Amino acid sequence: MTSTDSAQKAPAKDPWELPDVSGYTVGVLGGTGPQGKGLAYRLARAGQKVIIGSRAADRARAAADELGHGIEGADNAEAARRSDIVIVAVPWDGHGDTLKALRAELAGKLVVDCVNPLGFDKKGAYALKPEEGSAAEQAAALLPESRVTAAFHHLSAVLLQDPEVESIDTDVMVLGEQRADVEIVQALAGRIPGMRGIFAGRLRNAHQVESLVANLISVNRRYKAHAGLRLTDV
């Protein structure tokens, strides 16, 4: 490399320089469940336009009316069609079938998978290993025309839904293949007071992020807590 090449080389991008996402409409599939409902509430409370999706439109509308903040309710297909960013917060046992049915509506969308494949027995929660490697990788395989990322796995539904909680002290690990998509999701997480979105690798690393929820469930049960994560020195 010549001195001229070196002088003209663009400076490294600041990893905390994130886009403005305030104008995006966010759909939450599974938005009547605890996690989806909590995320919808927090994002709408932060000023984001949010549409809750459910298999039954009337259930979605009822949940939206309960949460307020301008949230709308629709069936999953309509919520996907009308949204720029779609958060997948459905139960693991319905994950694959839901995404297969919505492949057309999710084409071209930025999809954020926050599903944790877990099993439960008398010893507590434990991680499941999907054939594709993780829930996020299953989503990517089922949605080849979507831009799939993974985030929002480690948030307490109790804290998300509690109107008395002003700020949620936690980091959100965001995984994805394209930097621009990851940065949009990081910025979306950062709209919620107390949260930071932090890049945590590509989708092939999603399994251990999803699995960590089993450990957090054990922490919460032992200490009667609503534990989250903070990454140090970042």
JSON list of N, CA, C and O in Angstrom, two decimals, residues 69-106:
[
{"chain": "A", "resi": 69, "resn": "HIS", "atom": "N", "xyz": [-50.78, 3.51, 24.02]},
{"chain": "A", "resi": 69, "resn": "HIS", "atom": "CA", "xyz": [-49.61, 4.11, 23.35]},
{"chain": "A", "resi": 69, "resn": "HIS", "atom": "C", "xyz": [-49.69, 4.00, 21.82]},
{"chain": "A", "resi": 69, "resn": "HIS", "atom": "O", "xyz": [-48.66, 3.92, 21.16]},
{"chain": "A", "resi": 70, "resn": "GLY", "atom": "N", "xyz": [-50.91, 3.99, 21.30]},
{"chain": "A", "resi": 70, "resn": "GLY", "atom": "CA", "xyz": [-51.07, 3.95, 19.86]},
{"chain": "A", "resi": 70, "resn": "GLY", "atom": "C", "xyz": [-50.83, 2.61, 19.21]},
{"chain": "A", "resi": 70, "resn": "GLY", "atom": "O", "xyz": [-50.80, 2.51, 17.97]},
{"chain": "A", "resi": 71, "resn": "ILE", "atom": "N", "xyz": [-50.66, 1.55, 19.99]},
{"chain": "A", "resi": 71, "resn": "ILE", "atom": "CA", "xyz": [-50.43, 0.22, 19.44]},
{"chain": "A", "resi": 71, "resn": "ILE", "atom": "C", "xyz": [-51.69, -0.26, 18.72]},
{"chain": "A", "resi": 71, "resn": "ILE", "atom": "O", "xyz": [-52.81, -0.07, 19.19]},
{"chain": "A", "resi": 72, "resn": "GLU", "atom": "N", "xyz": [-51.50, -0.90, 17.58]},
{"chain": "A", "resi": 72, "resn": "GLU", "atom": "CA", "xyz": [-52.60, -1.49, 16.83]},
{"chain": "A", "resi": 72, "resn": "GLU", "atom": "C", "xyz": [-52.50, -3.01, 16.89]},
{"chain": "A", "resi": 72, "resn": "GLU", "atom": "O", "xyz": [-51.42, -3.57, 17.14]},
{"chain": "A", "resi": 73, "resn": "GLY", "atom": "N", "xyz": [-53.62, -3.69, 16.64]},
{"chain": "A", "resi": 73, "resn": "GLY", "atom": "CA", "xyz": [-53.65, -5.14, 16.62]},
{"chain": "A", "resi": 73, "resn": "GLY", "atom": "C", "xyz": [-54.16, -5.65, 15.29]},
{"chain": "A", "resi": 73, "resn": "GLY", "atom": "O", "xyz": [-55.02, -5.02, 14.66]},
{"chain": "A", "resi": 74, "resn": "ALA", "atom": "N", "xyz": [-53.62, -6.79, 14.84]},
{"chain": "A", "resi": 74, "resn": "ALA", "atom": "CA", "xyz": [-54.02, -7.38, 13.57]},
{"chain": "A", "resi": 74, "resn": "ALA", "atom": "C", "xyz": [-53.65, -8.85, 13.59]},
{"chain": "A", "resi": 74, "resn": "ALA", "atom": "O", "xyz": [-52.94, -9.31, 14.51]},
{"chain": "A", "resi": 75, "resn": "ASP", "atom": "N", "xyz": [-54.11, -9.61, 12.60]},
{"chain": "A", "resi": 75, "resn": "ASP", "atom": "CA", "xyz": [-53.60, -10.98, 12.52]},
{"chain": "A", "resi": 75, "resn": "ASP", "atom": "C", "xyz": [-52.15, -10.93, 12.07]},
{"chain": "A", "resi": 75, "resn": "ASP", "atom": "O", "xyz": [-51.63, -9.91, 11.62]},
{"chain": "A", "resi": 76, "resn": "ASN", "atom": "N", "xyz": [-51.45, -12.05, 12.23]},
{"chain": "A", "resi": 76, "resn": "ASN", "atom": "CA", "xyz": [-50.01, -12.07, 11.97]},
{"chain": "A", "resi": 76, "resn": "ASN", "atom": "C", "xyz": [-49.66, -11.64, 10.55]},
{"chain": "A", "resi": 76, "resn": "ASN", "atom": "O", "xyz": [-48.68, -10.91, 10.33]},
{"chain": "A", "resi": 77, "resn": "ALA", "atom": "N", "xyz": [-50.46, -12.07, 9.57]},
{"chain": "A", "resi": 77, "resn": "ALA", "atom": "CA", "xyz": [-50.15, -11.74, 8.18]},
{"chain": "A", "resi": 77, "resn": "ALA", "atom": "C", "xyz": [-50.24, -10.24, 7.93]},
{"chain": "A", "resi": 77, "resn": "ALA", "atom": "O", "xyz": [-49.36, -9.65, 7.29]},
{"chain": "A", "resi": 78, "resn": "GLU", "atom": "N", "xyz": [-51.29, -9.61, 8.45]},
{"chain": "A", "resi": 78, "resn": "GLU", "atom": "CA", "xyz": [-51.43, -8.17, 8.25]},
{"chain": "A", "resi": 78, "resn": "GLU", "atom": "C", "xyz": [-50.34, -7.41, 8.99]},
{"chain": "A", "resi": 78, "resn": "GLU", "atom": "O", "xyz": [-49.78, -6.44, 8.47]},
{"chain": "A", "resi": 79, "resn": "ALA", "atom": "N", "xyz": [-50.03, -7.85, 10.21]},
{"chain": "A", "resi": 79, "resn": "ALA", "atom": "CA", "xyz": [-48.97, -7.19, 10.97]},
{"chain": "A", "resi": 79, "resn": "ALA", "atom": "C", "xyz": [-47.64, -7.26, 10.22]},
{"chain": "A", "resi": 79, "resn": "ALA", "atom": "O", "xyz": [-46.89, -6.28, 10.17]},
{"chain": "A", "resi": 80, "resn": "ALA", "atom": "N", "xyz": [-47.34, -8.42, 9.62]},
{"chain": "A", "resi": 80, "resn": "ALA", "atom": "CA", "xyz": [-46.11, -8.57, 8.85]},
{"chain": "A", "resi": 80, "resn": "ALA", "atom": "C", "xyz": [-46.10, -7.68, 7.63]},
{"chain": "A", "resi": 80, "resn": "ALA", "atom": "O", "xyz": [-45.10, -7.01, 7.33]},
{"chain": "A", "resi": 81, "resn": "ARG", "atom": "N", "xyz": [-47.21, -7.64, 6.91]},
{"chain": "A", "resi": 81, "resn": "ARG", "atom": "CA", "xyz": [-47.30, -6.84, 5.69]},
{"chain": "A", "resi": 81, "resn": "ARG", "atom": "C", "xyz": [-47.11, -5.35, 5.96]},
{"chain": "A", "resi": 81, "resn": "ARG", "atom": "O", "xyz": [-46.46, -4.64, 5.20]},
{"chain": "A", "resi": 82, "resn": "ARG", "atom": "N", "xyz": [-47.65, -4.86, 7.07]},
{"chain": "A", "resi": 82, "resn": "ARG", "atom": "CA", "xyz": [-47.67, -3.42, 7.35]},
{"chain": "A", "resi": 82, "resn": "ARG", "atom": "C", "xyz": [-46.43, -2.93, 8.07]},
{"chain": "A", "resi": 82, "resn": "ARG", "atom": "O", "xyz": [-46.29, -1.72, 8.31]},
{"chain": "A", "resi": 83, "resn": "SER", "atom": "N", "xyz": [-45.51, -3.81, 8.41]},
{"chain": "A", "resi": 83, "resn": "SER", "atom": "CA", "xyz": [-44.36, -3.44, 9.22]},
{"chain": "A", "resi": 83, "resn": "SER", "atom": "C", "xyz": [-43.07, -3.42, 8.41]},
{"chain": "A", "resi": 83, "resn": "SER", "atom": "O", "xyz": [-42.92, -4.15, 7.44]},
{"chain": "A", "resi": 84, "resn": "ASP", "atom": "N", "xyz": [-42.14, -2.57, 8.85]},
{"chain": "A", "resi": 84, "resn": "ASP", "atom": "CA", "xyz": [-40.80, -2.52, 8.26]},
{"chain": "A", "resi": 84, "resn": "ASP", "atom": "C", "xyz": [-39.88, -3.52, 8.95]},
{"chain": "A", "resi": 84, "resn": "ASP", "atom": "O", "xyz": [-39.03, -4.15, 8.31]},
{"chain": "A", "resi": 85, "resn": "ILE", "atom": "N", "xyz": [-40.02, -3.62, 10.25]},
{"chain": "A", "resi": 85, "resn": "ILE", "atom": "CA", "xyz": [-39.25, -4.55, 11.09]},
{"chain": "A", "resi": 85, "resn": "ILE", "atom": "C", "xyz": [-40.24, -5.48, 11.77]},
{"chain": "A", "resi": 85, "resn": "ILE", "atom": "O", "xyz": [-41.25, -5.01, 12.32]},
{"chain": "A", "resi": 86, "resn": "VAL", "atom": "N", "xyz": [-39.98, -6.78, 11.73]},
{"chain": "A", "resi": 86, "resn": "VAL", "atom": "CA", "xyz": [-40.90, -7.74, 12.32]},
{"chain": "A", "resi": 86, "resn": "VAL", "atom": "C", "xyz": [-40.17, -8.56, 13.38]},
{"chain": "A", "resi": 86, "resn": "VAL", "atom": "O", "xyz": [-39.19, -9.27, 13.08]},
{"chain": "A", "resi": 87, "resn": "ILE", "atom": "N", "xyz": [-40.62, -8.44, 14.63]},
{"chain": "A", "resi": 87, "resn": "ILE", "atom": "CA", "xyz": [-40.06, -9.22, 15.74]},
{"chain": "A", "resi": 87, "resn": "ILE", "atom": "C", "xyz": [-40.85, -10.51, 15.88]},
{"chain": "A", "resi": 87, "resn": "ILE", "atom": "O", "xyz": [-42.08, -10.49, 15.96]},
{"chain": "A", "resi": 88, "resn": "VAL", "atom": "N", "xyz": [-40.15, -11.63, 15.89]},
{"chain": "A", "resi": 88, "resn": "VAL", "atom": "CA", "xyz": [-40.78, -12.94, 16.03]},
{"chain": "A", "resi": 88, "resn": "VAL", "atom": "C", "xyz": [-40.68, -13.35, 17.50]},
{"chain": "A", "resi": 88, "resn": "VAL", "atom": "O", "xyz": [-39.59, -13.63, 18.01]},
{"chain": "A", "resi": 89, "resn": "ALA", "atom": "N", "xyz": [-41.82, -13.35, 18.19]},
{"chain": "A", "resi": 89, "resn": "ALA", "atom": "CA", "xyz": [-41.86, -13.68, 19.62]},
{"chain": "A", "resi": 89, "resn": "ALA", "atom": "C", "xyz": [-42.88, -14.77, 19.90]},
{"chain": "A", "resi": 89, "resn": "ALA", "atom": "O", "xyz": [-43.53, -14.77, 20.94]},
{"chain": "A", "resi": 90, "resn": "VAL", "atom": "N", "xyz": [-43.02, -15.69, 18.96]},
{"chain": "A", "resi": 90, "resn": "VAL", "atom": "CA", "xyz": [-43.99, -16.78, 19.10]},
{"chain": "A", "resi": 90, "resn": "VAL", "atom": "C", "xyz": [-43.39, -17.90, 19.95]},
{"chain": "A", "resi": 90, "resn": "VAL", "atom": "O", "xyz": [-42.17, -17.99, 20.09]},
{"chain": "A", "resi": 91, "resn": "PRO", "atom": "N", "xyz": [-44.22, -18.78, 20.52]},
{"chain": "A", "resi": 91, "resn": "PRO", "atom": "CA", "xyz": [-43.67, -19.94, 21.25]},
{"chain": "A", "resi": 91, "resn": "PRO", "atom": "C", "xyz": [-42.83, -20.81, 20.32]},
{"chain": "A", "resi": 91, "resn": "PRO", "atom": "O", "xyz": [-43.12, -20.92, 19.12]},
{"chain": "A", "resi": 92, "resn": "TRP", "atom": "N", "xyz": [-41.80, -21.45, 20.87]},
{"chain": "A", "resi": 92, "resn": "TRP", "atom": "CA", "xyz": [-40.91, -22.26, 20.06]},
{"chain": "A", "resi": 92, "resn": "TRP", "atom": "C", "xyz": [-41.65, -23.35, 19.31]},
{"chain": "A", "resi": 92, "resn": "TRP", "atom": "O", "xyz": [-41.36, -23.63, 18.14]},
{"chain": "A", "resi": 93, "resn": "ASP", "atom": "N", "xyz": [-42.63, -23.98, 19.93]},
{"chain": "A", "resi": 93, "resn": "ASP", "atom": "CA", "xyz": [-43.30, -25.10, 19.26]},
{"chain": "A", "resi": 93, "resn": "ASP", "atom": "C", "xyz": [-44.12, -24.67, 18.05]},
{"chain": "A", "resi": 93, "resn": "ASP", "atom": "O", "xyz": [-44.50, -25.52, 17.23]},
{"chain": "A", "resi": 94, "resn": "GLY", "atom": "N", "xyz": [-44.39, -23.38, 17.91]},
{"chain": "A", "resi": 94, "resn": "GLY", "atom": "CA", "xyz": [-45.10, -22.90, 16.73]},
{"chain": "A", "resi": 94, "resn": "GLY", "atom": "C", "xyz": [-44.22, -22.07, 15.80]},
{"chain": "A", "resi": 94, "resn": "GLY", "atom": "O", "xyz": [-44.71, -21.53, 14.80]},
{"chain": "A", "resi": 95, "resn": "HIS", "atom": "N", "xyz": [-42.94, -21.99, 16.10]},
{"chain": "A", "resi": 95, "resn": "HIS", "atom": "CA", "xyz": [-42.02, -21.12, 15.37]},
{"chain": "A", "resi": 95, "resn": "HIS", "atom": "C", "xyz": [-41.94, -21.46, 13.88]},
{"chain": "A", "resi": 95, "resn": "HIS", "atom": "O", "xyz": [-42.17, -20.60, 13.01]},
{"chain": "A", "resi": 96, "resn": "GLY", "atom": "N", "xyz": [-41.62, -22.70, 13.58]},
{"chain": "A", "resi": 96, "resn": "GLY", "atom": "CA", "xyz": [-41.44, -23.09, 12.19]},
{"chain": "A", "resi": 96, "resn": "GLY", "atom": "C", "xyz": [-42.70, -22.95, 11.37]},
{"chain": "A", "resi": 96, "resn": "GLY", "atom": "O", "xyz": [-42.68, -22.38, 10.26]},
{"chain": "A", "resi": 97, "resn": "ASP", "atom": "N", "xyz": [-43.82, -23.42, 11.89]},
{"chain": "A", "resi": 97, "resn": "ASP", "atom": "CA", "xyz": [-45.08, -23.36, 11.14]},
{"chain": "A", "resi": 97, "resn": "ASP", "atom": "C", "xyz": [-45.52, -21.92, 10.91]},
{"chain": "A", "resi": 97, "resn": "ASP", "atom": "O", "xyz": [-46.03, -21.58, 9.83]},
{"chain": "A", "resi": 98, "resn": "THR", "atom": "N", "xyz": [-45.32, -21.06, 11.91]},
{"chain": "A", "resi": 98, "resn": "THR", "atom": "CA", "xyz": [-45.71, -19.65, 11.76]},
{"chain": "A", "resi": 98, "resn": "THR", "atom": "C", "xyz": [-44.91, -18.99, 10.65]},
{"chain": "A", "resi": 98, "resn": "THR", "atom": "O", "xyz": [-45.47, -18.28, 9.79]},
{"chain": "A", "resi": 99, "resn": "LEU", "atom": "N", "xyz": [-43.61, -19.21, 10.63]},
{"chain": "A", "resi": 99, "resn": "LEU", "atom": "CA", "xyz": [-42.77, -18.56, 9.62]},
{"chain": "A", "resi": 99, "resn": "LEU", "atom": "C", "xyz": [-43.02, -19.12, 8.23]},
{"chain": "A", "resi": 99, "resn": "LEU", "atom": "O", "xyz": [-43.03, -18.35, 7.25]},
{"chain": "A", "resi": 100, "resn": "LYS", "atom": "N", "xyz": [-43.24, -20.41, 8.12]},
{"chain": "A", "resi": 100, "resn": "LYS", "atom": "CA", "xyz": [-43.57, -20.98, 6.81]},
{"chain": "A", "resi": 100, "resn": "LYS", "atom": "C", "xyz": [-44.82, -20.33, 6.23]},
{"chain": "A", "resi": 100, "resn": "LYS", "atom": "O", "xyz": [-44.88, -20.00, 5.04]},
{"chain": "A", "resi": 101, "resn": "ALA", "atom": "N", "xyz": [-45.82, -20.14, 7.09]},
{"chain": "A", "resi": 101, "resn": "ALA", "atom": "CA", "xyz": [-47.09, -19.58, 6.62]},
{"chain": "A", "resi": 101, "resn": "ALA", "atom": "C", "xyz": [-46.98, -18.11, 6.23]},
{"chain": "A", "resi": 101, "resn": "ALA", "atom": "O", "xyz": [-47.80, -17.61, 5.45]},
{"chain": "A", "resi": 102, "resn": "LEU", "atom": "N", "xyz": [-45.95, -17.42, 6.74]},
{"chain": "A", "resi": 102, "resn": "LEU", "atom": "CA", "xyz": [-45.80, -15.98, 6.50]},
{"chain": "A", "resi": 102, "resn": "LEU", "atom": "C", "xyz": [-44.64, -15.65, 5.58]},
{"chain": "A", "resi": 102, "resn": "LEU", "atom": "O", "xyz": [-44.22, -14.49, 5.51]},
{"chain": "A", "resi": 103, "resn": "ARG", "atom": "N", "xyz": [-44.14, -16.64, 4.86]},
{"chain": "A", "resi": 103, "resn": "ARG", "atom": "CA", "xyz": [-42.95, -16.42, 4.03]},
{"chain": "A", "resi": 103, "resn": "ARG", "atom": "C", "xyz": [-43.16, -15.27, 3.04]},
{"chain": "A", "resi": 103, "resn": "ARG", "atom": "O", "xyz": [-42.29, -14.42, 2.86]},
{"chain": "A", "resi": 104, "resn": "ALA", "atom": "N", "xyz": [-44.33, -15.24, 2.39]},
{"chain": "A", "resi": 104, "resn": "ALA", "atom": "CA", "xyz": [-44.59, -14.19, 1.40]},
{"chain": "A", "resi": 104, "resn": "ALA", "atom": "C", "xyz": [-44.68, -12.82, 2.06]},
{"chain": "A", "resi": 104, "resn": "ALA", "atom": "O", "xyz": [-44.12, -11.83, 1.56]},
{"chain": "A", "resi": 105, "resn": "GLU", "atom": "N", "xyz": [-45.39, -12.74, 3.19]},
{"chain": "A", "resi": 105, "resn": "GLU", "atom": "CA", "xyz": [-45.57, -11.45, 3.87]},
{"chain": "A", "resi": 105, "resn": "GLU", "atom": "C", "xyz": [-44.26, -10.92, 4.45]},
{"chain": "A", "resi": 105, "resn": "GLU", "atom": "O", "xyz": [-44.08, -9.70, 4.59]},
{"chain": "A", "resi": 106, "resn": "LEU", "atom": "N", "xyz": [-43.34, -11.82, 4.78]},
{"chain": "A", "resi": 106, "resn": "LEU", "atom": "CA", "xyz": [-42.07, -11.42, 5.39]},
{"chain": "A", "resi": 106, "resn": "LEU", "atom": "C", "xyz": [-40.96, -11.20, 4.37]},
{"chain": "A", "resi": 106, "resn": "LEU", "atom": "O", "xyz": [-39.86, -10.77, 4.73]}
]
